[in-house]
Short mmCIF file of C-alpha atoms in Angstrom, two decimals:
data_model
loop_
_atom_site.label_atom_id
_atom_site.label_comp_id
_atom_site.label_asym_id
_atom_site.label_seq_id
_atom_site.Cartn_x
_atom_site.Cartn_y
_atom_site.Cartn_z
CA MET T 1 211.10 186.35 131.58
CA ALA T 2 209.48 184.95 128.51
CA GLN T 3 205.85 185.69 127.83
CA SER T 4 205.07 181.98 128.34
CA GLN T 5 205.87 182.35 132.03
CA LEU T 6 203.31 185.03 132.75
CA VAL T 7 200.55 183.63 134.93
CA PRO T 8 197.35 185.64 135.47
CA SER T 9 195.88 186.20 138.90
CA PRO T 10 193.83 183.24 140.08
CA PRO T 11 190.03 183.38 139.88
CA VAL T 12 187.98 184.65 142.80
CA ILE T 13 186.66 181.65 144.75
CA LYS T 14 183.55 181.93 146.91
CA ALA T 15 184.54 179.69 149.81
CA GLU T 16 185.61 180.19 153.40
CA SER T 17 188.90 178.38 152.77
CA TYR T 18 190.51 176.47 149.92
CA VAL T 19 193.72 174.91 148.63
CA LEU T 20 194.89 173.84 145.18
CA MET T 21 198.02 171.66 145.41
CA ASP T 22 200.05 169.68 142.91
CA PHE T 23 200.11 166.02 143.91
CA HIS T 24 203.72 165.31 142.95
CA SER T 25 205.56 168.53 143.79
CA ASN T 26 203.41 169.68 146.76
CA ARG T 27 203.39 173.18 145.30
CA ILE T 28 200.41 175.28 146.38
CA LEU T 29 198.92 177.05 143.36
CA MET T 30 195.98 178.72 145.10
CA GLN T 31 194.98 179.12 148.73
CA LYS T 32 192.84 181.07 151.17
CA ASN T 33 192.84 180.47 154.92
CA PRO T 34 194.53 177.10 154.28
CA HIS T 35 195.29 176.40 157.95
CA THR T 36 192.04 177.70 159.46
CA ARG T 37 190.26 175.04 161.51
CA VAL T 38 186.80 174.31 160.16
CA GLU T 39 184.14 171.65 160.51
CA PRO T 40 184.73 168.92 157.90
CA ALA T 41 181.28 167.29 157.73
CA SER T 42 181.46 164.07 155.67
CA ILE T 43 184.92 164.89 154.35
CA THR T 44 185.81 163.21 157.65
CA LYS T 45 185.11 159.92 155.89
CA MET T 46 188.32 160.37 153.88
CA MET T 47 190.22 159.78 157.12
CA THR T 48 187.89 156.94 158.05
CA ALA T 49 188.68 155.37 154.69
CA TYR T 50 192.43 155.89 155.18
CA VAL T 51 192.39 153.97 158.45
CA VAL T 52 190.27 151.19 156.91
CA PHE T 53 192.52 150.96 153.83
CA ASN T 54 195.59 150.86 156.04
CA GLU T 55 194.20 147.93 158.01
CA ILE T 56 193.65 146.08 154.72
CA LYS T 57 197.17 146.95 153.53
CA LYS T 58 198.64 145.60 156.77
CA GLY T 59 196.69 142.35 156.42
CA GLN T 60 194.59 143.01 159.54
CA LEU T 61 191.36 143.25 157.51
CA SER T 62 190.03 141.70 154.32
CA LEU T 63 187.43 142.95 151.85
CA SER T 64 185.66 139.62 152.27
CA ASP T 65 185.40 139.92 156.06
CA SER T 66 182.01 140.68 157.60
CA ALA T 67 181.01 143.14 160.30
CA THR T 68 177.93 143.13 162.53
CA ILE T 69 175.69 146.20 162.44
CA SER T 70 175.21 147.72 165.90
CA GLU T 71 172.10 149.55 167.04
CA LYS T 72 174.19 152.73 167.33
CA ALA T 73 175.21 152.49 163.68
CA TRP T 74 171.66 151.69 162.59
CA ARG T 75 170.12 154.58 164.56
CA THR T 76 172.61 157.26 163.47
CA GLY T 77 170.96 159.97 161.42
CA GLY T 78 172.10 161.74 158.29
CA SER T 79 173.06 159.99 155.06
CA LYS T 80 172.66 156.21 155.17
CA MET T 81 173.61 153.01 153.40
CA PHE T 82 170.39 151.51 154.87
CA ILE T 83 171.92 148.52 156.61
CA GLU T 84 169.92 146.63 159.24
CA VAL T 85 170.76 146.15 162.89
CA ASP T 86 172.40 142.81 163.85
CA LYS T 87 172.93 141.87 160.19
CA GLN T 88 176.33 140.83 158.82
CA VAL T 89 177.65 143.00 155.98
CA ASN T 90 180.94 142.42 154.18
CA ILE T 91 183.68 145.02 154.41
CA GLU T 92 183.78 145.74 150.69
CA ASP T 93 180.10 146.71 150.67
CA LEU T 94 180.57 148.83 153.79
CA ILE T 95 183.46 150.70 152.16
CA ARG T 96 181.33 151.47 149.11
CA GLY T 97 178.45 152.44 151.36
CA MET T 98 180.75 154.88 153.15
CA ILE T 99 182.52 156.35 150.10
CA VAL T 100 179.90 156.30 147.34
CA GLN T 101 176.73 156.66 149.43
CA SER T 102 178.36 158.62 152.30
CA GLY T 103 176.61 156.32 154.77
CA ASN T 104 177.05 157.28 158.40
CA ASP T 105 175.84 153.82 159.36
CA ALA T 106 178.55 152.19 157.25
CA SER T 107 181.23 154.50 158.70
CA ILE T 108 180.33 153.69 162.29
CA THR T 109 180.14 149.97 161.54
CA LEU T 110 183.64 150.01 160.06
CA ALA T 111 184.93 152.06 163.00
CA GLU T 112 183.43 149.70 165.56
CA HIS T 113 184.66 146.60 163.73
CA ILE T 114 188.26 147.88 163.55
CA GLY T 115 188.55 149.83 166.80
CA GLY T 116 186.01 148.03 168.98
CA SER T 117 184.33 151.39 169.51
CA GLU T 118 184.04 154.62 167.55
CA GLU T 119 186.00 156.43 170.28
CA VAL T 120 189.01 154.10 169.94
CA PHE T 121 188.78 154.35 166.15
CA ALA T 122 188.88 158.16 166.45
CA SER T 123 192.17 157.85 168.31
CA MET T 124 193.48 155.81 165.35
CA MET T 125 192.34 158.59 163.02
CA ASN T 126 194.24 161.16 165.08
CA LYS T 127 197.39 159.03 165.01
CA VAL T 128 197.26 158.97 161.21
CA ALA T 129 196.63 162.73 161.14
CA ALA T 130 199.76 163.30 163.23
CA ASP T 131 201.81 160.97 161.02
CA LEU T 132 200.68 162.82 157.88
CA GLY T 133 201.50 166.25 159.31
CA MET T 134 197.86 167.33 159.60
CA ASP T 135 198.63 169.85 162.33
CA ASN T 136 195.22 171.54 162.30
CA SER T 137 192.99 168.49 162.40
CA HIS T 138 191.38 166.52 165.20
CA PHE T 139 188.76 163.81 164.89
CA LYS T 140 186.11 162.83 167.43
CA ASN T 141 184.03 160.50 165.24
CA ALA T 142 184.10 158.52 161.99
CA THR T 143 181.20 160.29 160.26
CA GLY T 144 181.75 164.03 160.42
CA LEU T 145 178.54 164.70 162.33
CA PRO T 146 179.03 167.91 164.34
CA GLU T 147 180.92 167.44 167.60
CA GLU T 148 182.97 169.89 169.65
CA GLY T 149 186.67 169.46 169.00
CA HIS T 150 186.15 167.83 165.60
CA TYR T 151 187.88 169.90 162.91
CA VAL T 152 190.24 169.97 159.92
CA SER T 153 191.88 172.59 157.71
CA ALA T 154 191.74 172.79 153.92
CA TYR T 155 195.49 172.18 153.70
CA ASP T 156 195.25 169.13 155.94
CA VAL T 157 192.51 167.66 153.76
CA ALA T 158 194.76 168.16 150.73
CA LEU T 159 197.53 166.24 152.52
CA LEU T 160 195.05 163.47 153.32
CA GLY T 161 193.86 163.27 149.72
CA GLN T 162 197.45 163.08 148.52
CA ALA T 163 198.11 160.24 150.95
CA LEU T 164 195.02 158.28 149.83
CA VAL T 165 196.17 158.34 146.19
CA ARG T 166 199.81 157.63 147.06
CA ASP T 167 199.38 154.91 149.67
CA PHE T 168 196.43 152.88 148.36
CA PRO T 169 196.56 152.55 144.56
CA ASP T 170 194.64 149.26 144.71
CA LEU T 171 191.70 150.70 146.67
CA TYR T 172 191.59 154.36 145.71
CA HIS T 173 189.54 153.65 142.53
CA ILE T 174 186.38 153.27 144.67
CA TYR T 175 186.24 157.08 144.90
CA SER T 176 185.54 157.25 141.16
CA GLU T 177 182.47 155.00 141.30
CA LYS T 178 179.35 156.96 140.41
CA GLU T 179 176.73 154.78 142.11
CA PHE T 180 176.27 151.86 144.46
CA THR T 181 173.21 149.71 145.14
CA TYR T 182 172.64 147.99 148.48
CA ASN T 183 169.46 146.40 149.78
CA GLY T 184 167.84 147.27 146.46
CA ILE T 185 168.47 150.98 147.02
CA LYS T 186 170.60 152.72 144.40
CA GLN T 187 172.36 155.89 145.49
CA HIS T 188 174.56 158.17 143.42
CA ASN T 189 177.93 159.57 144.39
CA ARG T 190 177.41 163.15 145.59
CA ASN T 191 180.57 164.33 143.81
CA THR T 192 178.88 165.74 140.71
CA LEU T 193 182.23 166.47 139.07
CA LEU T 194 182.55 162.74 138.36
CA TRP T 195 179.88 163.31 135.68
CA ARG T 196 180.99 166.77 134.58
CA ASP T 197 184.76 166.28 134.26
CA PRO T 198 186.12 162.89 133.09
CA THR T 199 189.56 163.72 134.55
CA VAL T 200 188.14 163.82 138.11
CA ASP T 201 188.45 160.50 139.96
CA GLY T 202 187.80 161.38 143.65
CA PHE T 203 187.29 162.36 146.55
CA LYS T 204 184.47 163.34 148.91
CA THR T 205 181.68 165.82 149.53
CA GLY T 206 180.51 167.16 152.87
CA HIS T 207 177.69 169.28 154.21
CA THR T 208 176.30 170.41 157.52
CA GLU T 209 174.70 173.71 158.42
CA ALA T 210 177.83 174.80 160.28
CA ALA T 211 180.35 173.51 157.71
CA GLY T 212 178.52 174.69 154.61
CA TYR T 213 179.05 172.76 151.39
CA CYS T 214 182.54 171.25 151.09
CA LEU T 215 184.33 169.25 148.44
CA ALA T 216 187.73 167.58 148.22
CA THR T 217 188.63 166.55 144.69
CA THR T 218 191.49 165.24 142.62
CA SER T 219 191.97 165.32 138.87
CA SER T 220 194.67 164.05 136.52
CA ARG T 221 195.37 165.50 133.08
CA ASN T 222 198.34 164.63 130.88
CA GLY T 223 200.34 163.18 133.75
CA MET T 224 199.75 166.13 136.08
CA ARG T 225 197.56 165.48 139.13
CA LEU T 226 196.03 168.23 141.26
CA ILE T 227 194.42 168.01 144.70
CA ASN T 228 191.67 170.57 145.33
CA VAL T 229 189.78 171.38 148.54
CA VAL T 230 187.01 173.94 149.04
CA MET T 231 185.42 174.40 152.47
CA GLY T 232 182.34 176.46 153.30
CA THR T 233 180.66 177.22 149.99
CA GLU T 234 176.98 178.16 149.80
CA SER T 235 175.47 175.26 147.81
CA GLU T 236 176.08 171.95 146.07
CA LYS T 237 176.36 173.78 142.77
CA ALA T 238 178.79 176.33 144.20
CA ARG T 239 181.20 173.74 145.59
CA ALA T 240 181.35 172.03 142.19
CA ASP T 241 181.61 175.28 140.21
CA GLU T 242 184.33 176.76 142.43
CA THR T 243 186.30 173.53 142.32
CA GLN T 244 186.09 173.44 138.54
CA LYS T 245 187.41 177.00 138.33
CA MET T 246 190.41 176.09 140.47
CA LEU T 247 191.23 172.91 138.57
CA ASN T 248 190.95 174.67 135.21
CA TYR T 249 193.27 177.42 136.41
CA GLY T 250 195.89 174.99 137.66
CA PHE T 251 195.95 172.84 134.54
CA ARG T 252 195.77 175.78 132.14
CA PHE T 253 198.66 177.82 133.51
CA PHE T 254 201.01 175.31 135.17
CA GLU T 255 202.87 172.12 134.33
CA THR T 256 204.64 169.55 136.47
CA HIS T 257 207.83 167.72 135.56
CA LYS T 258 209.83 164.96 137.17
CA LEU T 259 213.30 166.46 137.00
CA TYR T 260 215.41 163.80 138.68
CA PRO T 261 214.66 160.33 140.06
CA ALA T 262 215.88 159.27 143.46
CA GLY T 263 219.27 157.56 143.46
CA GLN T 264 220.43 158.88 140.09
CA LYS T 265 223.95 160.37 140.05
CA GLN T 266 223.76 164.14 139.63
CA ALA T 267 227.32 165.12 140.54
CA VAL T 268 230.65 163.77 141.81
CA ALA T 269 232.55 165.32 144.72
CA GLU T 270 236.18 164.88 145.71
CA VAL T 271 236.81 162.98 148.95
CA TRP T 272 239.89 163.39 151.14
CA LYS T 273 241.41 160.66 153.33
CA GLY T 274 239.20 158.02 151.74
CA ALA T 275 239.60 154.59 150.24
CA GLU T 276 238.07 156.14 147.10
CA GLU T 277 238.87 159.51 145.58
CA ASP T 278 235.29 160.69 145.06
CA VAL T 279 231.68 160.07 145.96
CA ALA T 280 228.56 160.12 143.77
CA LEU T 281 225.88 162.62 144.76
CA GLY T 282 222.15 162.41 144.14
CA LEU T 283 218.71 162.85 145.68
CA ALA T 284 217.07 160.65 148.30
CA GLU T 285 213.61 161.21 146.77
CA ASP T 286 212.24 161.89 143.29
CA LEU T 287 212.28 165.60 142.48
CA PHE T 288 209.14 167.03 140.89
CA ILE T 289 208.65 170.68 140.07
CA THR T 290 205.54 172.67 139.16
CA ILE T 291 206.23 175.75 137.05
CA PRO T 292 204.38 178.18 134.78
CA LYS T 293 203.47 176.47 131.54
CA GLY T 294 206.08 176.90 128.82
CA SER T 295 209.00 177.77 131.11
CA TYR T 296 210.68 174.35 131.35
CA GLU T 297 213.59 175.28 129.06
CA GLN T 298 214.53 178.16 131.36
CA LEU T 299 215.20 175.98 134.39
CA GLN T 300 218.76 175.79 135.69
CA ALA T 301 220.09 173.29 138.24
CA GLY T 302 223.15 173.56 140.46
CA VAL T 303 224.71 171.46 143.20
CA ASP T 304 226.63 173.07 146.06
CA VAL T 305 228.88 171.00 148.36
CA PRO T 306 230.46 173.26 150.99
CA GLY T 307 234.03 172.68 152.23
CA GLN T 308 236.20 169.61 151.63
CA LEU T 309 234.62 166.20 152.16
CA GLN T 310 236.56 163.78 154.32
CA ALA T 311 236.06 160.04 154.76
CA PRO T 312 234.38 158.13 156.19
CA ILE T 313 231.16 158.97 154.33
CA ALA T 314 227.99 156.90 154.79
CA GLN T 315 225.55 156.15 152.02
CA GLY T 316 222.57 158.52 152.39
CA GLN T 317 224.61 161.14 154.29
CA VAL T 318 223.60 164.71 153.40
CA LEU T 319 226.58 166.41 151.78
CA GLY T 320 225.19 169.49 150.08
CA GLN T 321 222.23 171.06 148.33
CA MET T 322 220.67 171.15 144.89
CA SER T 323 219.01 174.37 143.78
CA ILE T 324 216.63 174.74 140.84
CA LYS T 325 216.31 178.26 139.47
CA LEU T 326 213.82 179.78 137.08
CA GLY T 327 215.44 182.93 135.83
CA ASP T 328 216.96 184.56 138.90
CA THR T 329 214.54 182.94 141.34
CA VAL T 330 215.29 179.77 143.29
CA VAL T 331 212.09 177.72 143.05
CA VAL T 332 213.20 174.42 144.64
CA GLU T 333 215.97 173.39 147.02
CA ARG T 334 216.69 169.79 148.00
CA PRO T 335 219.49 168.12 149.99
CA VAL T 336 221.94 165.98 148.02
CA VAL T 337 223.17 162.78 149.60
CA ALA T 338 225.99 160.29 149.13
CA LEU T 339 224.90 157.49 146.83
CA ASN T 340 227.70 155.21 148.00
CA THR T 341 229.79 154.62 151.09
CA VAL T 342 233.39 155.82 151.16
CA ALA T 343 235.47 154.13 153.83
CA GLN T 344 238.45 155.76 155.46
CA GLY T 345 241.71 155.21 153.57
CA GLY T 346 244.89 153.61 154.93
CA TRP T 347 247.37 155.48 157.09
CA TRP T 348 249.46 156.57 154.10
CA THR T 349 246.42 158.00 152.27
CA ARG T 350 245.26 159.81 155.39
CA MET T 351 248.75 161.29 155.96
CA VAL T 352 249.23 162.45 152.37
CA ASP T 353 245.72 163.89 152.12
CA GLY T 354 246.14 165.54 155.52
CA MET T 355 249.22 167.33 154.26
CA GLY T 356 247.39 168.27 151.08
CA LEU T 357 244.54 169.78 153.08
CA TRP T 358 247.04 171.67 155.23
CA PHE T 359 248.72 173.22 152.19
CA LYS T 360 245.33 173.84 150.57
CA SER T 361 244.23 175.81 153.63
CA PHE T 362 247.06 178.25 153.07
CA GLY T 363 246.09 178.64 149.45
CA ASP T 364 242.46 179.21 150.39
CA ASP T 365 243.46 182.12 152.62
CA ASP T 366 245.12 184.05 149.76
#
């Protein structure tokens, strides 16, 4: 392969587990113990935020709504927004208190307002985790305070971060806010990379004695977005430094391209016994690919449709496979689907094509 495709070994990362994933293609560029279950600390609040954002998206909650602060929320230790028991606080302030200030009191208040209790809200969190394919995560609370049976994996956190960016473009920007003042108390976002790297625009820090120092981050440079998760580093500085190493590696040596949009015709296949003679083939979803920087011109695409297609064919029906190769290596495979419906032809068409298939079968045996 060309020299431009040579990628050096990734840097050594001092963390118990980590994942570097491309947002669009899902390609994993670096990983260590990605599926190991670990304590998430306040990274839990990413899932709390997802559930809250989803309630807003569904119209079940408004930023202008207010929630009453319970004694449980007020008494909870750890990081705080400093809200007062029995007071009414609007949802938008609570969200900022949870995301920017990492307030446990704000997280519990939101959980109780939406779920009626933190326990019910935790069940909502676990439903979302299952829907997102977070197979090594289970939530017992909305804060991330240590509790038996409360865990995530680095890979699952990357999936969650991807979903936050993808599903809530109108709310996600709160993660990039550097400070928030409530009750006259200004607190800074604990994600120090927001100051160090202007391409970073989220997500969340976490720390407990058992979890170590954790950081989930996303960064976008020149149209390429990466999701980065480090779990179990030794200090605040270490989680930022190790994350920066990973992001720099990903952006320096890889590039992501949108090869084909969903629904665009990529090939045409012959159809037997149909009201039409052929069917258009394409992809059901946009196809992104992450490859070594400088190797785009060496990509080759091919579509394989096995056997002879016979009507009827339904729109969206899987009919074959597209393969993307870099040199001699297949780097991506995706199913190709029918972009249009092909109804069964009349009796004469079916008879003639049936005979044609019969004769063709003899020729195929030679």
